[in-house]
Amino acid sequence: MNHPAAPGSVSPADQLRATLSALLDGLPPKQAAGAVDRLIATYRGATPTDAPILRDRADVVAYAAYRMPATFEAVRAALAAFADAVPEGWAPGSHVDVGGGTGAATWAVTDTWGGVRPVTVLDWAEPALALGREIAAANPALREAEWRRSRIGAALTIESTDLVTVSYVLNELDEADRATLVDTAAAAARAVVIVEAGTPAGYARIIEARDRLIAAGLHIAAPCPHSAACPITAGTDWCHFSARVSRSSLHRQVKGGSLPYEDEKFSYVAATRLPVAPAPARVVRRPQIRKGQVLLDLCEADEQLRRTTVTKRHGDLYKAARDADWGDAWPPFDSQS
Ligand SMILES: C[S@@+](CC[C@H](N)C(=O)[O-])C[C@H]1O[C@@H](n2cnc3c(N)ncnc32)[C@H](O)[C@@H]1O
C-alpha cells in the first residue's frame, strides 16, 4: 500500500536515504565508523539502562546513519501489512511515535500514507530528538512535527491519537515499563504498531505486547490472521520477517563485504480498534521454489502453522505462489476476487 511518489517528487524513502548520506558528509569516515563501533558495543551490553544510550551528536549521527535505514524499512513493512488489513482508504489523522529517537517510524508513516497529519515524537534522549528534527526538515510531511522529551515509565502519558508506533524500544525497557508503555498506547490510540528485532527475545516481547493489546480490547490486524493465541510453542521457534535495506558506504566500511543490501530481520504486531480484515493466512518463512511447485509455510486463520504445496496444476495460484514473499498475505487479496 506504499504510495508511489508523484512524478517529479522524491519519495520519503529516497529522501531519507539522501538526507542520511548528506549527514555523514561532514564526518571523517574513521570517526563515523568509531561511533558505530561504540554504539554496537553498548547495545551488546546490558539494556535496559537507567540513562539514555544516545548521549551526544556523534552517537545519534552514528545511530541515524547506521540503524535508521533498517528500522525505517522494518516499520514500513509492518505498516504496509497493517494498511492492507484496515478499511480501504483509512489513513491515520494523527501519529505519536514513542521512543521515536531520530524518527524512523515517522518517515515510514509518511511513506505509507500521503498527506500531512499532526506528528509527535517522544523520547528521553534530547540529542536524538534534535537530530530527528534536523533530518525531518527534508520531509514536507514532518515539518510541523513536535519532538518532545518524555520518559517511558509510570508517569508516561500519550495524548489521544489515531496511531501509536513503538519501534525497537521494548528491548530497552524493563518488564514494568514495557507493560506501562503498551497499556498506555492501547488506551490512547485507535491503532498500535510495535516492531522489535527479529530474534527469539524480540518475538517474546512482541507476544507479551500482543497479549496486552488484545486484553485492552484491540484486534490484531497483522501479521497474525487471528487474535487467538499464537500457535508457536514458546522456545521452539519465533515469528519474524525480513526487510531488504540498501547498504550505505558506512555499512560497508563497518561490516565489510560488498553486497549492496542487507536483510533486516524483525518481529511485529499491529493491533487496532478499527474494523479489521486480517490476511486469511500469512507466509511465515521464505517460500521454497522447486521445479513445478512452491512450498509455502503458512500461519492460518484456524490457529495452525501449516505447509502447503502449490503446483502448476493450481494455475493462477501457482503464478501467485512464485511471486509470494516471506511476510506476504496468502492467498494474495486480489486472487480472491
Ligand atoms: C533503538 S532506539 C529506536 C529508535 C527509533 N524508534 C527507531 O526505530 O529507529 C531506542 C529508543 O528508545 C529510547 N528510549 C529507551 N528507553 C527510554 C525511556 N525509558 N524513555 C524514553 N525513551 C527511551 C532511546 O532514547 C532510543 O531513542
Coordinates of C-alpha atoms and ligand atoms in Angstrom, one line a residue:
M1 CA 0.0 0.0 0.0
N2 CA 3.0 2.2 -0.4
H3 CA 2.0 5.4 -2.3
P4 CA 4.3 6.0 -5.2
A5 CA 5.7 9.4 -5.1
A6 CA 4.1 11.8 -7.6
P7 CA 6.0 12.3 -10.8
G8 CA 8.9 14.6 -10.3
S9 CA 8.7 14.4 -6.5
V10 CA 11.0 12.3 -4.3
S11 CA 9.6 9.5 -2.1
P12 CA 10.2 9.7 1.7
A13 CA 12.3 6.6 1.4
D14 CA 14.6 8.1 -1.2
Q15 CA 14.6 11.5 0.6
L16 CA 15.6 9.8 3.9
R17 CA 18.5 7.9 2.2
A18 CA 19.8 11.1 0.6
T19 CA 19.4 13.1 3.9
L20 CA 21.3 10.4 5.9
S21 CA 24.1 10.2 3.5
A22 CA 24.5 14.0 3.5
L23 CA 24.6 13.8 7.3
L24 CA 27.8 11.8 7.0
D25 CA 29.4 14.1 4.5
G26 CA 30.8 16.3 7.2
L27 CA 32.1 13.5 9.4
P28 CA 35.5 11.9 8.7
P29 CA 34.8 8.2 7.8
K30 CA 37.0 6.9 10.7
Q31 CA 35.2 8.9 13.2
A32 CA 31.8 7.7 12.0
A33 CA 32.9 4.1 12.0
G34 CA 34.3 4.6 15.5
A35 CA 31.0 5.9 16.8
V36 CA 29.1 3.0 15.2
D37 CA 31.5 0.5 16.9
R38 CA 30.9 2.2 20.3
L39 CA 27.2 2.0 19.7
I40 CA 27.2 -1.6 18.8
A41 CA 29.3 -2.4 21.9
T42 CA 26.8 -0.5 24.1
Y43 CA 23.8 -2.4 22.6
R44 CA 25.6 -5.7 23.3
G45 CA 25.9 -4.7 26.9
A46 CA 23.1 -4.5 29.5
T47 CA 19.9 -3.0 28.3
P48 CA 17.6 -1.6 29.8
T49 CA 19.7 1.2 31.1
D50 CA 18.9 4.0 33.6
A51 CA 20.1 6.7 31.3
P52 CA 19.8 7.3 27.5
I53 CA 22.3 5.3 25.4
L54 CA 22.3 8.0 22.7
R55 CA 24.2 10.7 24.6
D56 CA 25.6 13.1 22.1
R57 CA 25.6 14.1 18.5
A58 CA 28.2 11.6 17.4
D59 CA 26.1 8.8 19.0
V60 CA 22.9 9.9 17.2
V61 CA 24.6 10.6 13.9
A62 CA 26.0 7.1 14.1
Y63 CA 22.6 5.6 15.1
A64 CA 20.8 7.5 12.3
A65 CA 23.3 6.6 9.6
Y66 CA 23.8 3.0 10.6
R67 CA 20.4 1.8 12.0
M68 CA 17.7 4.2 10.8
P69 CA 17.6 2.8 7.3
A70 CA 16.9 -0.6 8.7
T71 CA 14.4 0.4 11.3
F72 CA 12.6 2.5 8.7
E73 CA 12.3 -0.5 6.3
A74 CA 11.1 -2.8 9.1
V75 CA 8.4 -0.3 10.3
R76 CA 7.4 0.4 6.6
A77 CA 6.9 -3.4 6.1
A78 CA 4.8 -3.6 9.3
L79 CA 2.7 -0.6 8.3
A80 CA 2.1 -2.0 4.8
A81 CA 0.7 -5.2 6.3
F82 CA -1.4 -3.2 8.7
A83 CA -2.7 -0.9 5.9
D84 CA -3.8 -4.0 3.9
A85 CA -6.0 -5.2 6.9
V86 CA -7.8 -2.0 7.7
P87 CA -10.7 -0.4 5.7
E88 CA -9.6 0.8 2.2
G89 CA -8.8 4.5 2.3
W90 CA -8.2 4.7 6.0
A91 CA -5.2 6.8 6.9
P92 CA -4.2 8.0 10.4
G93 CA -5.3 11.5 11.2
S94 CA -2.6 11.8 13.8
H95 CA 0.5 9.9 14.9
V96 CA 2.6 9.6 18.1
D97 CA 5.9 7.8 17.9
V98 CA 7.1 6.7 21.4
G99 CA 10.8 6.1 21.9
G100 CA 10.9 7.6 18.5
G101 CA 14.6 8.6 18.6
T102 CA 15.6 10.1 15.3
G103 CA 12.2 9.4 13.9
A104 CA 12.5 6.4 11.6
A105 CA 8.8 5.4 12.2
T106 CA 7.6 9.0 11.4
W107 CA 9.3 8.7 8.0
A108 CA 7.7 5.2 7.5
V109 CA 4.3 6.6 8.2
T110 CA 4.7 9.4 5.7
D111 CA 5.9 6.8 3.2
T112 CA 2.8 4.6 3.8
W113 CA 0.1 7.3 3.8
G114 CA 0.3 10.5 1.9
G115 CA -0.9 13.8 3.4
V116 CA 0.2 15.8 6.4
R117 CA -1.0 15.0 10.0
P118 CA -0.1 16.1 13.5
V119 CA 3.0 14.1 14.5
T120 CA 4.6 13.9 18.0
V121 CA 7.8 12.1 18.7
L122 CA 8.5 11.2 22.4
D123 CA 12.0 10.2 23.6
W124 CA 14.2 10.8 26.7
A125 CA 17.3 11.4 24.6
E126 CA 17.5 15.1 23.7
P127 CA 20.3 14.6 21.1
A128 CA 18.2 12.0 19.2
L129 CA 15.2 14.4 19.2
A130 CA 17.4 17.3 18.0
L131 CA 18.9 15.2 15.1
G132 CA 15.4 13.8 14.2
R133 CA 14.1 17.3 13.9
E134 CA 17.0 18.3 11.7
I135 CA 16.6 15.3 9.4
A136 CA 12.8 15.8 9.3
A137 CA 13.3 19.3 7.8
A138 CA 13.8 17.4 4.5
N139 CA 10.3 15.8 4.7
P140 CA 7.5 18.2 4.0
A141 CA 5.0 16.0 5.9
L142 CA 7.1 16.2 9.0
R143 CA 8.0 19.9 9.1
E144 CA 5.4 20.6 11.8
A145 CA 6.2 17.5 13.9
E146 CA 6.7 18.1 17.6
W147 CA 9.8 16.5 19.1
R148 CA 9.2 16.2 22.9
R149 CA 11.3 14.9 25.7
S150 CA 9.5 12.3 27.6
R151 CA 10.5 9.3 29.8
I152 CA 8.7 6.0 29.4
G153 CA 7.8 5.0 32.9
A154 CA 4.9 5.1 35.4
A155 CA 4.3 8.8 34.6
L156 CA 4.1 8.3 30.8
T157 CA 1.2 10.0 29.1
I158 CA 0.2 9.7 25.4
E159 CA -2.4 12.0 24.1
S160 CA -5.3 10.5 22.2
T161 CA -4.3 9.7 18.7
D162 CA -5.1 7.6 15.6
L163 CA -1.8 5.8 15.5
V164 CA 1.0 5.0 18.0
T165 CA 4.2 3.4 16.8
V166 CA 6.8 1.8 19.1
S167 CA 9.8 0.7 17.1
Y168 CA 12.8 -1.1 18.6
V169 CA 12.1 0.3 22.0
L170 CA 10.7 -2.5 24.2
N171 CA 14.2 -4.1 24.2
E172 CA 15.4 -1.1 26.2
L173 CA 12.8 -1.3 28.9
D174 CA 12.3 -3.4 32.0
E175 CA 9.1 -5.5 32.3
A176 CA 7.1 -2.9 34.2
D177 CA 7.9 -0.1 31.7
R178 CA 7.1 -2.4 28.8
A179 CA 3.7 -3.1 30.3
T180 CA 3.0 0.6 31.1
L181 CA 4.0 1.6 27.5
V182 CA 1.8 -1.0 25.8
D183 CA -1.2 -0.3 28.1
T184 CA -0.8 3.5 27.7
A185 CA -0.5 3.2 23.9
A186 CA -3.6 0.8 23.8
A187 CA -5.7 3.3 25.8
A188 CA -4.6 6.3 23.7
A189 CA -4.7 5.0 20.1
R190 CA -7.1 3.6 17.6
A191 CA -4.1 1.6 16.2
V192 CA -0.8 0.5 17.7
V193 CA 2.1 -0.9 15.7
I194 CA 5.1 -2.3 17.6
V195 CA 8.3 -3.5 15.9
E196 CA 11.2 -5.3 17.6
A197 CA 14.3 -7.2 16.4
G198 CA 13.5 -10.5 14.7
T199 CA 15.2 -12.6 17.4
P200 CA 13.7 -15.1 19.8
A201 CA 13.8 -12.4 22.5
G202 CA 12.3 -9.8 20.2
Y203 CA 9.5 -12.2 19.3
A204 CA 8.9 -12.9 23.0
R205 CA 8.5 -9.2 23.7
I206 CA 6.1 -8.9 20.8
I207 CA 3.9 -11.8 22.1
E208 CA 3.9 -10.2 25.5
A209 CA 2.7 -6.9 24.0
R210 CA 0.2 -8.7 21.7
D211 CA -1.4 -10.3 24.7
R212 CA -1.8 -6.9 26.4
L213 CA -3.2 -5.2 23.3
I214 CA -5.8 -8.0 23.0
A215 CA -6.6 -7.7 26.7
A216 CA -7.2 -4.0 26.1
G217 CA -9.8 -4.7 23.5
L218 CA -7.8 -4.3 20.3
H219 CA -7.9 -6.7 17.4
I220 CA -4.8 -8.0 15.7
A221 CA -4.6 -6.6 12.1
A222 CA -1.2 -8.1 11.2
P223 CA 0.9 -10.3 10.9
C224 CA -1.5 -12.8 12.5
P225 CA -4.6 -14.0 10.7
H226 CA -6.5 -14.0 14.0
S227 CA -6.5 -12.6 17.5
A228 CA -6.3 -16.0 19.2
A229 CA -3.2 -17.5 20.8
C230 CA 0.0 -17.7 18.7
P231 CA 0.4 -21.3 17.5
I232 CA 4.2 -21.2 18.0
T233 CA 5.2 -23.2 21.1
A234 CA 7.5 -20.8 23.1
G235 CA 11.1 -21.7 22.8
T236 CA 10.8 -23.8 19.7
D237 CA 10.6 -21.1 17.0
W238 CA 9.9 -17.4 16.6
C239 CA 7.7 -15.4 14.2
H240 CA 9.8 -13.0 12.3
F241 CA 10.1 -11.4 8.9
S242 CA 12.8 -9.8 6.7
A243 CA 13.1 -6.3 5.1
R244 CA 15.7 -5.5 2.4
V245 CA 17.8 -2.5 3.2
S246 CA 20.3 -0.8 0.8
R247 CA 23.6 -0.6 2.4
S248 CA 25.3 2.8 2.8
S249 CA 29.1 3.3 2.4
L250 CA 29.2 3.4 6.2
H251 CA 27.7 0.0 6.5
R252 CA 30.2 -1.5 4.1
Q253 CA 33.0 0.2 6.0
V254 CA 31.9 -1.1 9.4
K255 CA 30.7 -4.5 8.4
G256 CA 32.8 -5.2 5.3
G257 CA 31.6 -7.2 2.4
S258 CA 30.4 -5.8 -0.9
L259 CA 26.7 -6.7 -1.1
P260 CA 24.7 -3.6 -2.0
Y261 CA 21.9 -4.6 0.5
E262 CA 21.3 -6.5 3.7
D263 CA 18.2 -8.1 5.2
E264 CA 16.8 -6.7 8.4
K265 CA 15.0 -9.3 10.5
F266 CA 12.2 -8.0 12.6
S267 CA 9.1 -9.1 14.6
Y268 CA 6.0 -7.0 14.8
V269 CA 2.4 -6.7 15.8
A270 CA -0.2 -4.3 14.6
A271 CA -3.5 -4.0 16.5
T272 CA -6.5 -1.7 16.2
R273 CA -10.0 -0.7 17.3
L274 CA -10.9 -0.2 13.6
P275 CA -12.8 -3.0 11.8
V276 CA -10.1 -5.4 10.5
A277 CA -9.9 -8.0 7.8
P278 CA -6.6 -9.7 8.6
A279 CA -4.9 -11.8 6.0
P280 CA -6.5 -15.3 5.5
A281 CA -3.0 -16.7 6.1
R282 CA 0.5 -15.3 6.2
V283 CA 3.7 -16.7 4.7
V284 CA 6.0 -17.1 7.7
R285 CA 9.2 -18.4 6.0
R286 CA 10.9 -17.7 2.8
P287 CA 9.0 -19.7 0.1
Q288 CA 10.9 -22.7 -1.4
I289 CA 10.6 -22.8 -5.1
R290 CA 11.1 -26.3 -6.6
K291 CA 10.6 -27.5 -10.1
G292 CA 6.9 -27.1 -10.9
Q293 CA 5.9 -26.4 -7.2
V294 CA 6.2 -23.8 -4.5
L295 CA 6.3 -24.8 -0.8
L296 CA 4.7 -22.2 1.5
D297 CA 4.8 -22.2 5.3
L298 CA 1.7 -20.5 6.4
C299 CA 0.2 -19.3 9.7
E300 CA -3.5 -19.8 9.1
A301 CA -6.8 -18.4 10.5
D302 CA -7.6 -21.7 12.3
E303 CA -4.6 -21.0 14.6
Q304 CA -2.4 -23.6 12.8
L305 CA 1.0 -23.5 11.2
R306 CA 0.8 -25.5 8.0
R307 CA 3.0 -26.2 4.9
T308 CA 1.1 -26.0 1.7
T309 CA 2.4 -27.1 -1.8
V310 CA 1.2 -25.1 -4.7
T311 CA 1.8 -26.8 -8.1
K312 CA 1.4 -25.9 -11.7
R313 CA -2.0 -27.5 -11.6
H314 CA -3.2 -24.7 -9.4
G315 CA -2.9 -22.3 -12.4
D316 CA -3.0 -18.6 -11.4
L317 CA -2.5 -19.5 -7.7
Y318 CA 0.8 -21.2 -8.8
K319 CA 1.9 -17.9 -10.5
A320 CA 1.0 -16.0 -7.4
A321 CA 2.9 -18.5 -5.2
R322 CA 6.0 -18.0 -7.4
D323 CA 5.8 -14.3 -6.6
A324 CA 4.9 -14.7 -3.0
D325 CA 7.4 -13.4 -0.5
W326 CA 8.1 -14.1 3.2
G327 CA 5.6 -11.9 5.2
D328 CA 3.0 -11.7 2.4
A329 CA -0.7 -12.4 2.9
W330 CA -1.8 -15.6 1.4
P331 CA -3.6 -16.0 -1.0
P332 CA -2.9 -12.5 -2.2
F333 CA -6.1 -10.5 -1.6
D334 CA -6.5 -9.9 -5.4
S335 CA -6.7 -13.6 -6.2
Q336 CA -9.8 -13.9 -4.0
S337 CA -11.9 -11.6 -6.0
Ligands
LIG1 C1 17.0 1.5 19.4 S1 16.4 3.2 19.5 C2 15.0 3.1 18.4 C3 14.7 4.5 17.9 C4 13.6 4.6 16.8 N1 12.3 4.2 17.4 C5 13.9 3.7 15.6 O1 13.1 2.7 15.3 O2 14.9 3.9 15.0 C6 15.5 3.1 21.1 C7 15.0 4.5 21.5 O3 14.2 4.4 22.7 C8 14.5 5.4 23.5 N2 14.3 5.0 24.9 C9 14.8 4.0 25.6 N3 14.4 3.9 26.9 C10 13.5 5.0 27.0 C11 12.8 5.5 28.1 N4 12.8 4.9 29.3 N5 12.1 6.7 27.9 C12 12.1 7.3 26.7 N6 12.8 6.9 25.6 C13 13.5 5.7 25.8 C14 16.0 5.7 23.3 O4 16.4 7.0 23.7 C15 16.1 5.5 21.8 O5 15.9 6.7 21.0

